[in-house]
């Protein structure tokens, strides 16, 4: 039976327009989901929008429309971004769906029935921007640690007995060393839990834009309990006919930004333990982008619109840059100079030129017919083909660790070797001196192009597709299981090659 892989993005607050941060988290998941599909996994890739809470209610008020109309409208911006970015999600969930209300209420009842919820009252600080509660001693100069303003809240509230789960959480972390990555973030989480946990307020009464608490219409659920539950709702947990909970749950990976790790690595596993449900296998916290060295914020007016970027630089170029430029898990800077460098150097020169050179010689000198690799490999052929052969497993290991930048780095290492090989073998000179050897060299190079393009599909789906089309790899031959079919293209007829990665020229150079 095929193995399953269930991967999730955070669901995005709809009070904001989609920006680079949203595109980044989902892109990483998209690369992973595509990779797993090509490795023949049965994949469920979930993304969506987080539509309740005070922050969204206030944004709707500001827009002068009802929260329902507001969320219906702005949720579409996120679906639009997903289509523009070429994301391959299997499901786009909205927390305003009826099935989600049912599943939140089901979780609530499970927590209640097991004695983990009690009615009391909350008095303390609340940050609407973070949708989070803070104790007095957590504030830094009177604001939340994130810099968000806080307001004093006093209201009746249901509490979840989070403190009871301190030791079970620590035990779980101990026995699941891969539960949170990167390791430094996992250590922060452990320190936080070791410091003691306060019971958590999980309902609000001062506004009503949320999932009603069962049997108490005065309360709506705290938006984070509601939001986290989306990961289970999407399995149709509460639907008799279409229930796929057993198939998909637990999730294999929750991808999140570092700012929301605590919710996923502390609260969520505690809720699940308390509800007697299995815990997700892994949570990965990625870093944040700055823009030309500056923190990105609406007030600074330097928010990066991913759609404008795609229009200017090209989709695969942006996808490549975001996955290659910054070690995944660390913070990184978005600079146009760095982006243009990557486009011109890695894509146009290293890969684009290699493909164009190899295919042009075949087109012009071999009646467009892809040659075979040599029967007796020379040392250099063997060296290059061997590097190619090792690549898939090495990439697979890195992808499973979410080291996307490293995966691309080792793919580019093989591309660099292929460029060295082409320069050294100089097929354009062999044309006159040893036609047969020229053809063998080109056979080796097409094999490298095939392998590299197959592995690049998850990162740059459009460009890989174009290149694979050009070297006549049929759609059925694009799973990773075909990687070992060496020499399978020999004898196929190519068409006049076309460049896939144009150089980026500033308008004054064009
Ligand atoms: N709604 C919650 C998540 C609930 S999940 C059950 C939320 N939404 S969000 O829209 O505010 O943020 C979504 C994601 O965008 C987070 O993972 C966050 O880290 C990411 N980013 C926001 N700004 C970012 C950057 N400048 N750089 C990289 N990612 C950033 O939180």
Short mmCIF file of C-alpha atoms and ligand atoms in Angstrom, two decimals:
data_model
loop_
_atom_site.label_atom_id
_atom_site.label_comp_id
_atom_site.label_asym_id
_atom_site.label_seq_id
_atom_site.Cartn_x
_atom_site.Cartn_y
_atom_site.Cartn_z
CA UNK A 1 0.00 0.00 0.00
CA UNK A 2 1.19 3.53 -0.75
CA UNK A 3 2.38 5.47 2.26
CA UNK A 4 0.43 8.58 3.19
CA UNK A 5 1.78 12.05 3.83
CA UNK A 6 -0.37 14.76 5.38
CA UNK A 7 1.13 18.24 5.39
CA UNK A 8 -0.43 21.52 6.53
CA UNK A 9 0.25 25.24 6.31
CA UNK A 10 -0.97 27.60 9.01
CA UNK A 11 -4.36 29.00 8.11
CA UNK A 12 -4.00 32.68 7.38
CA UNK A 13 -5.75 35.55 9.10
CA UNK A 14 -7.87 37.29 6.55
CA UNK A 15 -7.57 40.77 8.02
CA UNK A 16 -4.43 41.28 5.95
CA UNK A 17 -3.63 41.13 2.28
CA UNK A 18 -1.53 38.12 1.34
CA UNK A 19 2.18 38.92 1.58
CA UNK A 20 5.54 37.27 1.18
CA UNK A 21 5.31 35.51 4.57
CA UNK A 22 2.13 33.72 3.54
CA UNK A 23 3.58 32.78 0.18
CA UNK A 24 6.75 31.46 1.82
CA UNK A 25 5.14 29.06 4.29
CA UNK A 26 2.85 27.59 1.66
CA UNK A 27 5.64 27.36 -0.90
CA UNK A 28 7.73 25.21 1.42
CA UNK A 29 4.74 22.90 1.88
CA UNK A 30 4.09 22.85 -1.85
CA UNK A 31 7.65 21.73 -2.57
CA UNK A 32 7.36 18.97 0.01
CA UNK A 33 3.93 17.84 -1.17
CA UNK A 34 5.08 17.70 -4.79
CA UNK A 35 8.24 15.86 -3.81
CA UNK A 36 6.27 13.23 -1.91
CA UNK A 37 3.80 12.77 -4.77
CA UNK A 38 6.70 12.18 -7.17
CA UNK A 39 8.01 9.67 -4.66
CA UNK A 40 4.65 7.93 -4.98
CA UNK A 41 3.16 8.90 -1.62
CA UNK A 42 -0.55 9.43 -1.20
CA UNK A 43 -0.47 13.12 -0.23
CA UNK A 44 -2.92 15.45 1.42
CA UNK A 45 -1.76 19.06 1.39
CA UNK A 46 -3.96 21.46 3.35
CA UNK A 47 -4.04 25.23 3.47
CA UNK A 48 -6.76 27.78 4.14
CA UNK A 49 -7.94 30.81 6.06
CA UNK A 50 -8.43 31.62 9.75
CA UNK A 51 -11.54 33.75 9.76
CA UNK A 52 -12.68 34.22 13.36
CA UNK A 53 -11.51 36.27 16.31
CA UNK A 54 -11.38 39.83 17.40
CA UNK A 55 -8.80 40.89 14.85
CA UNK A 56 -10.93 39.80 11.90
CA UNK A 57 -14.12 41.16 13.47
CA UNK A 58 -12.43 44.56 13.87
CA UNK A 59 -11.17 44.51 10.28
CA UNK A 60 -14.72 43.80 9.09
CA UNK A 61 -16.06 46.69 11.18
CA UNK A 62 -13.46 48.95 9.65
CA UNK A 63 -14.50 47.82 6.17
CA UNK A 64 -18.12 48.56 7.15
CA UNK A 65 -19.43 45.08 6.32
CA UNK A 66 -20.48 42.03 8.30
CA UNK A 67 -17.71 39.62 9.32
CA UNK A 68 -19.27 36.93 7.14
CA UNK A 69 -19.32 39.13 4.01
CA UNK A 70 -15.85 40.40 4.84
CA UNK A 71 -14.33 36.94 5.21
CA UNK A 72 -16.08 35.63 2.08
CA UNK A 73 -14.45 38.45 0.19
CA UNK A 74 -10.92 38.45 1.58
CA UNK A 75 -10.53 34.70 1.78
CA UNK A 76 -10.60 34.80 -2.02
CA UNK A 77 -7.38 36.85 -2.03
CA UNK A 78 -5.61 33.92 -0.44
CA UNK A 79 -7.07 31.46 -2.94
CA UNK A 80 -5.94 33.80 -5.68
CA UNK A 81 -2.40 33.95 -4.31
CA UNK A 82 -2.33 30.15 -4.10
CA UNK A 83 -3.32 29.84 -7.75
CA UNK A 84 -0.77 32.48 -8.84
CA UNK A 85 2.00 30.69 -6.93
CA UNK A 86 1.11 27.38 -8.58
CA UNK A 87 0.36 25.74 -5.24
CA UNK A 88 -0.87 22.17 -5.45
CA UNK A 89 -2.93 21.98 -2.25
CA UNK A 90 -5.60 19.30 -2.13
CA UNK A 91 -7.89 21.25 0.15
CA UNK A 92 -8.47 24.91 1.03
CA UNK A 93 -10.23 25.08 4.37
CA UNK A 94 -12.15 28.03 5.81
CA UNK A 95 -12.93 28.15 9.50
CA UNK A 96 -16.37 29.55 8.74
CA UNK A 97 -17.44 26.25 7.15
CA UNK A 98 -20.20 24.35 8.97
CA UNK A 99 -18.06 21.20 9.18
CA UNK A 100 -15.43 23.17 11.06
CA UNK A 101 -17.93 24.42 13.66
CA UNK A 102 -18.97 20.83 14.23
CA UNK A 103 -15.45 19.61 14.63
CA UNK A 104 -14.49 22.40 17.07
CA UNK A 105 -17.52 21.57 19.14
CA UNK A 106 -16.62 17.90 19.05
CA UNK A 107 -13.12 18.62 20.37
CA UNK A 108 -14.59 20.90 23.02
CA UNK A 109 -16.93 18.16 24.22
CA UNK A 110 -14.12 15.64 24.37
CA UNK A 111 -12.10 18.05 26.49
CA UNK A 112 -15.11 18.78 28.69
CA UNK A 113 -16.09 15.12 29.09
CA UNK A 114 -12.58 14.28 30.26
CA UNK A 115 -12.63 17.00 32.89
CA UNK A 116 -10.14 19.33 31.23
CA UNK A 117 -12.31 22.46 30.97
CA UNK A 118 -13.73 24.55 33.81
CA UNK A 119 -15.70 27.79 33.89
CA UNK A 120 -14.02 30.67 35.71
CA UNK A 121 -13.11 34.22 34.80
CA UNK A 122 -10.13 35.79 33.08
CA UNK A 123 -8.48 38.98 34.06
CA UNK A 124 -5.26 39.84 32.32
CA UNK A 125 -3.73 41.22 29.17
CA UNK A 126 -4.76 40.38 25.63
CA UNK A 127 -3.11 41.28 22.37
CA UNK A 128 -5.56 41.40 19.50
CA UNK A 129 -2.78 41.49 16.92
CA UNK A 130 -1.27 38.25 18.29
CA UNK A 131 -4.65 36.88 19.41
CA UNK A 132 -2.84 35.84 22.58
CA UNK A 133 -3.13 36.23 26.37
CA UNK A 134 -0.21 37.53 28.37
CA UNK A 135 0.57 37.52 32.08
CA UNK A 136 1.85 40.73 33.64
CA UNK A 137 5.41 39.36 33.87
CA UNK A 138 5.44 38.47 30.16
CA UNK A 139 5.00 42.07 29.02
CA UNK A 140 8.03 43.99 27.83
CA UNK A 141 7.79 47.73 28.50
CA UNK A 142 4.03 47.48 28.64
CA UNK A 143 3.52 45.68 25.32
CA UNK A 144 3.53 42.03 24.17
CA UNK A 145 6.96 40.46 23.54
CA UNK A 146 6.15 40.76 19.82
CA UNK A 147 5.76 44.52 20.23
CA UNK A 148 1.99 44.32 19.78
CA UNK A 149 -0.19 46.52 22.00
CA UNK A 150 -2.16 44.79 24.76
CA UNK A 151 -5.47 45.57 26.42
CA UNK A 152 -6.77 44.67 29.85
CA UNK A 153 -9.52 42.05 29.70
CA UNK A 154 -11.85 40.90 32.46
CA UNK A 155 -14.54 38.45 31.49
CA UNK A 156 -16.07 35.10 32.34
CA UNK A 157 -14.08 32.43 30.58
CA UNK A 158 -13.68 28.71 30.25
CA UNK A 159 -10.20 27.47 31.08
CA UNK A 160 -8.24 24.54 29.75
CA UNK A 161 -6.10 22.86 32.40
CA UNK A 162 -2.85 23.38 30.50
CA UNK A 163 -0.73 23.22 33.69
CA UNK A 164 -1.67 19.57 34.10
CA UNK A 165 -0.01 18.77 30.77
CA UNK A 166 3.41 20.15 31.58
CA UNK A 167 4.98 16.80 32.49
CA UNK A 168 3.23 14.76 29.77
CA UNK A 169 4.47 17.32 27.22
CA UNK A 170 8.04 17.16 28.52
CA UNK A 171 7.89 13.35 28.43
CA UNK A 172 6.58 13.47 24.89
CA UNK A 173 9.37 15.82 23.77
CA UNK A 174 11.88 13.47 25.36
CA UNK A 175 10.62 10.44 23.47
CA UNK A 176 10.09 12.32 20.17
CA UNK A 177 13.34 14.13 19.44
CA UNK A 178 12.19 15.07 15.92
CA UNK A 179 8.89 16.55 17.03
CA UNK A 180 10.05 20.14 16.59
CA UNK A 181 12.68 21.47 14.22
CA UNK A 182 15.03 23.29 13.99
CA UNK A 183 16.62 21.98 17.17
CA UNK A 184 17.30 25.44 18.60
CA UNK A 185 13.59 26.20 18.44
CA UNK A 186 12.78 22.87 20.06
CA UNK A 187 15.08 23.84 22.93
CA UNK A 188 13.22 27.14 23.34
CA UNK A 189 9.95 25.25 23.55
CA UNK A 190 11.32 22.84 26.15
CA UNK A 191 12.63 25.75 28.27
CA UNK A 192 9.25 27.43 28.04
CA UNK A 193 7.37 24.33 29.19
CA UNK A 194 9.91 23.58 31.91
CA UNK A 195 9.26 27.09 33.24
CA UNK A 196 5.69 26.02 34.11
CA UNK A 197 2.40 26.43 32.28
CA UNK A 198 -0.61 28.49 33.29
CA UNK A 199 -4.09 27.25 32.59
CA UNK A 200 -5.32 28.74 29.35
CA UNK A 201 -8.39 30.84 28.77
CA UNK A 202 -10.20 29.22 25.83
CA UNK A 203 -13.38 31.25 25.44
CA UNK A 204 -14.36 34.90 25.05
CA UNK A 205 -17.57 36.75 25.84
CA UNK A 206 -16.87 40.34 24.80
CA UNK A 207 -17.44 39.73 21.10
CA UNK A 208 -19.24 37.03 19.15
CA UNK A 209 -17.33 36.35 15.93
CA UNK A 210 -16.33 32.76 16.64
CA UNK A 211 -17.51 29.20 17.10
CA UNK A 212 -20.16 29.05 19.83
CA UNK A 213 -19.21 27.03 22.90
CA UNK A 214 -21.55 24.01 23.21
CA UNK A 215 -24.33 24.61 25.73
CA UNK A 216 -23.25 28.14 26.53
CA UNK A 217 -24.21 30.67 23.89
CA UNK A 218 -22.59 33.53 25.81
CA UNK A 219 -19.13 32.27 24.86
CA UNK A 220 -17.27 31.85 21.60
CA UNK A 221 -14.17 29.69 21.47
CA UNK A 222 -10.73 31.25 21.69
CA UNK A 223 -9.61 31.67 18.12
CA UNK A 224 -6.50 29.51 18.50
CA UNK A 225 -8.41 26.47 19.73
CA UNK A 226 -10.75 27.00 16.78
CA UNK A 227 -7.90 27.55 14.30
CA UNK A 228 -5.73 24.60 15.33
CA UNK A 229 -8.68 22.27 15.03
CA UNK A 230 -8.79 22.97 11.28
CA UNK A 231 -6.09 20.34 10.80
CA UNK A 232 -8.53 17.70 11.97
CA UNK A 233 -11.66 19.19 10.41
CA UNK A 234 -10.08 18.72 7.01
CA UNK A 235 -10.14 14.94 7.47
CA UNK A 236 -13.96 15.17 7.74
CA UNK A 237 -13.67 13.87 11.25
CA UNK A 238 -17.30 14.44 12.06
CA UNK A 239 -18.78 13.28 8.78
CA UNK A 240 -20.10 9.73 8.80
CA UNK A 241 -19.87 9.12 5.05
CA UNK A 242 -16.65 10.93 4.19
CA UNK A 243 -14.65 10.45 7.37
CA UNK A 244 -10.96 10.13 6.52
CA UNK A 245 -9.61 10.78 9.98
CA UNK A 246 -8.06 7.33 10.29
CA UNK A 247 -6.47 7.64 6.90
CA UNK A 248 -4.81 11.04 7.37
CA UNK A 249 -4.47 11.77 11.06
CA UNK A 250 -1.97 12.35 12.64
CA UNK A 251 -0.50 14.95 10.32
CA UNK A 252 3.04 14.20 9.21
CA UNK A 253 4.11 17.82 9.25
CA UNK A 254 2.72 21.15 10.42
CA UNK A 255 4.74 23.89 8.75
CA UNK A 256 4.63 27.18 10.67
CA UNK A 257 6.51 30.43 11.09
CA UNK A 258 8.61 30.83 14.23
CA UNK A 259 6.11 33.31 15.72
CA UNK A 260 3.39 30.70 16.02
CA UNK A 261 5.45 27.72 17.11
CA UNK A 262 4.29 27.84 20.74
CA UNK A 263 0.68 27.37 19.68
CA UNK A 264 1.61 24.32 17.61
CA UNK A 265 4.24 22.71 19.81
CA UNK A 266 2.71 23.36 23.25
CA UNK A 267 -1.01 24.18 23.15
CA UNK A 268 -2.00 21.93 20.26
CA UNK A 269 -0.31 18.76 21.56
CA UNK A 270 -1.74 19.48 25.02
CA UNK A 271 -5.27 19.84 23.60
CA UNK A 272 -4.83 16.61 21.68
CA UNK A 273 -3.46 14.66 24.65
CA UNK A 274 -6.33 15.93 26.76
CA UNK A 275 -8.84 14.95 24.07
CA UNK A 276 -7.13 11.55 23.75
CA UNK A 277 -6.25 12.03 20.11
CA UNK A 278 -2.93 11.22 18.42
CA UNK A 279 -0.32 13.98 18.17
CA UNK A 280 1.17 15.31 14.91
CA UNK A 281 4.51 13.82 13.97
CA UNK A 282 6.45 17.00 13.43
CA UNK A 283 6.27 20.78 13.55
CA UNK A 284 8.79 22.82 11.59
CA UNK A 285 9.26 26.51 12.38
CA UNK A 286 10.75 28.59 9.59
CA UNK A 287 12.30 32.03 9.97
CA UNK A 288 11.14 35.44 8.88
CA UNK A 289 11.99 37.59 5.89
CA UNK A 290 13.16 41.14 6.15
CA UNK A 291 12.99 43.50 3.17
CA UNK A 292 16.37 44.95 2.14
CA UNK A 293 17.49 44.59 5.76
CA UNK A 294 14.37 46.09 7.32
CA UNK A 295 11.63 44.44 9.33
CA UNK A 296 8.55 44.08 7.13
CA UNK A 297 5.56 46.00 8.43
CA UNK A 298 2.50 47.76 7.16
CA UNK A 299 3.45 50.92 9.02
CA UNK A 300 6.84 51.03 7.28
CA UNK A 301 5.05 50.49 3.97
CA UNK A 302 7.56 47.85 2.87
CA UNK A 303 5.27 44.83 2.63
CA UNK A 304 6.28 42.63 -0.29
CA UNK A 305 3.44 41.63 -2.59
CA UNK A 306 4.27 38.19 -3.98
CA UNK A 307 2.01 38.63 -7.01
CA UNK A 308 3.88 41.76 -8.10
CA UNK A 309 7.15 39.83 -7.71
CA UNK A 310 5.94 36.99 -9.90
CA UNK A 311 4.84 39.44 -12.55
CA UNK A 312 8.22 41.13 -12.60
CA UNK A 313 10.61 38.19 -12.20
CA UNK A 314 8.67 35.03 -13.08
CA UNK A 315 7.07 32.40 -10.87
CA UNK A 316 9.77 29.73 -10.91
CA UNK A 317 12.43 32.36 -10.40
CA UNK A 318 10.72 33.52 -7.21
CA UNK A 319 10.07 29.97 -6.02
CA UNK A 320 13.73 29.11 -6.60
CA UNK A 321 15.00 32.23 -4.87
CA UNK A 322 12.88 31.77 -1.75
CA UNK A 323 13.91 28.16 -1.33
CA UNK A 324 17.59 28.67 -2.21
CA UNK A 325 18.61 31.99 -0.73
CA UNK A 326 18.00 31.43 2.96
CA UNK A 327 18.82 28.33 5.01
CA UNK A 328 15.35 27.05 5.79
CA UNK A 329 14.60 27.67 9.47
CA UNK A 330 16.66 30.87 9.68
CA UNK A 331 15.66 34.47 9.12
CA UNK A 332 16.65 35.91 5.78
CA UNK A 333 16.72 39.08 3.80
CA UNK A 334 14.84 39.75 0.60
CA UNK A 335 17.08 41.83 -1.58
CA UNK A 336 16.54 42.55 -5.26
CA UNK A 337 20.27 42.34 -5.93
CA UNK A 338 20.40 38.85 -4.45
CA UNK A 339 17.32 37.82 -6.41
CA UNK A 340 18.67 39.08 -9.74
CA UNK A 341 21.97 37.39 -9.01
CA UNK A 342 20.28 34.05 -8.51
CA UNK A 343 18.20 34.48 -11.64
CA UNK A 344 21.13 35.38 -13.85
CA UNK A 345 23.78 33.20 -12.35
CA UNK A 346 22.13 29.98 -11.14
CA UNK A 347 19.19 29.84 -13.51
CA UNK A 348 20.17 31.61 -16.75
CA UNK A 349 23.88 30.73 -16.75
CA UNK A 350 24.31 27.47 -14.92
CA UNK A 351 21.18 25.55 -15.86
CA UNK A 352 19.66 27.52 -18.75
CA UNK A 353 22.87 27.75 -20.77
CA UNK A 354 23.77 24.15 -20.13
CA UNK A 355 20.46 22.94 -21.53
CA UNK A 356 20.54 25.35 -24.42
CA UNK A 357 24.10 24.44 -25.43
CA UNK A 358 23.56 20.69 -25.25
CA UNK A 359 20.25 20.70 -27.07
CA UNK A 360 21.42 23.10 -29.78
CA UNK A 361 24.36 20.88 -30.71
CA UNK A 362 22.11 17.84 -30.86
CA UNK A 363 19.57 19.72 -32.93
CA UNK A 364 22.14 21.00 -35.39
CA UNK A 365 24.52 18.06 -35.69
CA UNK A 366 22.70 14.87 -34.88
CA UNK A 367 19.53 15.33 -36.91
CA UNK A 368 17.82 16.29 -33.63
CA UNK A 369 18.23 12.74 -32.35
CA UNK A 370 19.18 12.22 -28.69
CA UNK A 371 22.32 10.04 -28.61
CA UNK A 372 23.08 7.14 -26.27
CA UNK A 373 25.48 7.29 -23.39
CA UNK A 374 28.71 5.38 -24.17
CA UNK A 375 28.82 1.63 -23.63
CA UNK A 376 32.30 1.95 -22.16
CA UNK A 377 32.23 4.95 -19.90
CA UNK A 378 35.32 7.08 -19.73
CA UNK A 379 36.52 8.22 -16.30
CA UNK A 380 34.88 11.64 -16.65
CA UNK A 381 31.56 10.16 -17.82
CA UNK A 382 31.55 7.79 -14.91
CA UNK A 383 32.37 10.54 -12.42
CA UNK A 384 29.52 12.76 -13.59
CA UNK A 385 26.92 10.00 -13.95
CA UNK A 386 27.83 8.71 -10.54
CA UNK A 387 27.27 12.13 -8.98
CA UNK A 388 23.89 12.15 -10.67
CA UNK A 389 23.07 8.69 -9.40
CA UNK A 390 23.77 9.67 -5.79
CA UNK A 391 21.68 12.80 -6.04
CA UNK A 392 18.10 11.53 -5.49
CA UNK A 393 18.81 9.82 -2.19
CA UNK A 394 20.84 12.72 -0.91
CA UNK A 395 18.11 15.16 -1.88
CA UNK A 396 15.47 12.94 -0.31
CA UNK A 397 17.25 12.98 3.04
CA UNK A 398 17.51 16.76 2.95
CA UNK A 399 13.87 17.22 1.95
CA UNK A 400 12.80 15.03 4.85
CA UNK A 401 14.73 17.36 7.14
CA UNK A 402 13.19 20.41 5.40
CA UNK A 403 16.66 21.53 4.27
CA UNK A 404 15.38 22.90 0.99
CA UNK A 405 18.32 25.26 0.46
CA UNK A 406 20.78 22.38 0.92
CA UNK A 407 18.84 20.19 -1.48
CA UNK A 408 19.10 22.90 -4.13
CA UNK A 409 22.74 23.45 -3.33
CA UNK A 410 23.63 19.81 -4.02
CA UNK A 411 21.53 19.78 -7.18
CA UNK A 412 23.49 22.82 -8.35
CA UNK A 413 26.69 21.05 -7.49
CA UNK A 414 25.82 18.41 -10.11
CA UNK A 415 24.90 21.16 -12.59
CA UNK A 416 28.30 22.76 -11.96
CA UNK A 417 30.00 19.40 -12.56
CA UNK A 418 28.07 19.05 -15.81
CA UNK A 419 29.24 22.51 -16.88
CA UNK A 420 32.85 21.59 -16.08
CA UNK A 421 32.40 18.38 -18.06
CA UNK A 422 30.98 20.17 -21.09
CA UNK A 423 33.81 22.72 -21.04
CA UNK A 424 36.45 20.03 -20.72
CA UNK A 425 34.99 17.61 -23.28
CA UNK A 426 34.22 20.50 -25.64
CA UNK A 427 31.74 18.69 -27.91
CA UNK A 428 31.89 21.59 -30.39
CA UNK A 429 35.58 20.71 -31.04
CA UNK A 430 34.95 16.97 -31.01
CA UNK A 431 32.56 17.58 -33.88
CA UNK A 432 35.57 17.88 -36.15
CA UNK A 433 37.96 15.45 -34.45
CA UNK A 434 35.85 12.60 -33.02
CA UNK A 435 32.20 12.71 -34.01
CA UNK A 436 31.38 9.52 -32.18
CA UNK A 437 32.79 10.81 -28.89
CA UNK A 438 30.88 14.05 -29.36
CA UNK A 439 27.70 12.07 -29.55
CA UNK A 440 28.56 10.08 -26.41
CA UNK A 441 29.32 13.25 -24.46
CA UNK A 442 25.98 14.70 -25.46
CA UNK A 443 24.29 11.45 -24.43
CA UNK A 444 25.79 11.80 -20.95
CA UNK A 445 24.73 15.42 -20.74
CA UNK A 446 21.12 14.71 -21.73
CA UNK A 447 21.05 12.06 -19.03
CA UNK A 448 22.19 14.67 -16.51
CA UNK A 449 19.57 17.12 -17.73
CA UNK A 450 16.89 14.47 -17.38
CA UNK A 451 17.89 13.59 -13.81
CA UNK A 452 18.29 17.17 -12.70
CA UNK A 453 14.99 18.31 -14.22
CA UNK A 454 13.10 15.40 -12.68
CA UNK A 455 14.43 16.32 -9.24
CA UNK A 456 13.75 20.00 -9.77
CA UNK A 457 10.06 19.49 -10.53
CA UNK A 458 8.86 20.20 -6.97
CA UNK A 459 10.80 23.47 -6.82
CA UNK A 460 10.20 24.83 -10.31
CA UNK A 461 7.28 22.94 -11.79
CA UNK A 462 6.83 25.06 -14.94
CA UNK A 463 10.45 25.32 -16.01
CA UNK A 464 11.11 21.63 -15.32
CA UNK A 465 8.06 20.71 -17.35
CA UNK A 466 9.28 22.79 -20.29
CA UNK A 467 12.75 21.27 -20.16
CA UNK A 468 11.42 17.74 -19.77
CA UNK A 469 9.13 18.37 -22.75
CA UNK A 470 12.12 19.53 -24.77
CA UNK A 471 14.09 16.37 -24.08
CA UNK A 472 10.99 14.30 -24.79
CA UNK A 473 10.40 12.78 -21.38
CA UNK A 474 6.75 11.71 -21.47
CA UNK A 475 4.45 12.64 -18.58
CA UNK A 476 4.37 9.00 -17.42
CA UNK A 477 8.14 9.02 -17.07
CA UNK A 478 8.32 11.84 -14.55
CA UNK A 479 7.94 10.04 -11.22
CA UNK A 480 11.15 9.60 -9.26
CA UNK A 481 10.94 5.87 -9.90
CA UNK A 482 11.99 6.68 -13.52
CA UNK A 483 15.26 8.19 -12.35
CA UNK A 484 17.00 4.85 -12.70
CA UNK A 485 15.91 4.36 -16.34
CA UNK A 486 19.30 5.41 -17.66
CA UNK A 487 19.60 5.99 -21.40
CA UNK A 488 15.84 5.85 -21.89
CA UNK A 489 15.80 8.93 -24.12
CA UNK A 490 18.25 7.63 -26.69
CA UNK A 491 16.86 7.90 -30.22
CA UNK A 492 14.09 10.39 -29.42
CA UNK A 493 13.80 13.39 -31.70
CA UNK A 494 13.88 16.85 -30.19
CA UNK A 495 12.55 20.09 -31.60
CA UNK A 496 14.43 23.35 -31.93
CA UNK A 497 15.43 24.14 -28.33
CA UNK A 498 14.09 27.23 -26.64
CA UNK A 499 15.63 29.01 -23.65
CA UNK A 500 13.71 28.48 -20.42
CA UNK A 501 15.48 30.91 -18.09
CA UNK A 502 15.84 34.38 -19.58
CA UNK A 503 18.39 36.71 -18.03
CA UNK A 504 16.86 39.48 -15.97
CA UNK A 505 17.82 42.79 -17.48
CA UNK A 506 17.09 46.05 -15.74
CA UNK A 507 15.03 48.22 -18.06
CA UNK A 508 18.02 50.50 -18.77
CA UNK A 509 20.10 47.44 -19.92
CA UNK A 510 17.33 45.91 -22.04
N1 LIG B 1 -3.94 32.50 11.80
C1 LIG B 1 -2.68 32.24 12.40
C2 LIG B 1 -2.26 30.80 12.18
C3 LIG B 1 -3.21 29.76 12.65
S1 LIG B 1 -2.67 28.17 12.30
C4 LIG B 1 -3.70 27.13 13.11
C5 LIG B 1 -1.62 33.18 11.83
N2 LIG B 1 -1.88 33.72 10.65
S2 LIG B 1 -0.97 34.81 9.94
O1 LIG B 1 -1.66 35.11 8.72
O2 LIG B 1 -0.74 35.91 10.81
O3 LIG B 1 0.45 34.25 9.68
C6 LIG B 1 0.67 33.14 8.90
C7 LIG B 1 2.11 32.81 8.65
O4 LIG B 1 2.81 33.84 7.95
C8 LIG B 1 2.91 32.49 9.90
O5 LIG B 1 3.49 31.21 9.74
C9 LIG B 1 3.96 33.57 9.92
O6 LIG B 1 5.15 33.11 10.47
C10 LIG B 1 4.12 33.88 8.45
N3 LIG B 1 4.75 35.19 8.27
C11 LIG B 1 4.22 36.41 8.49
N4 LIG B 1 5.17 37.36 8.20
C12 LIG B 1 6.32 36.75 7.81
C13 LIG B 1 7.57 37.19 7.31
N5 LIG B 1 7.91 38.46 7.24
N6 LIG B 1 8.44 36.23 6.88
C14 LIG B 1 8.12 34.90 6.86
N7 LIG B 1 6.95 34.47 7.32
C15 LIG B 1 6.10 35.34 7.96
O7 LIG B 1 -0.61 33.38 12.47
#
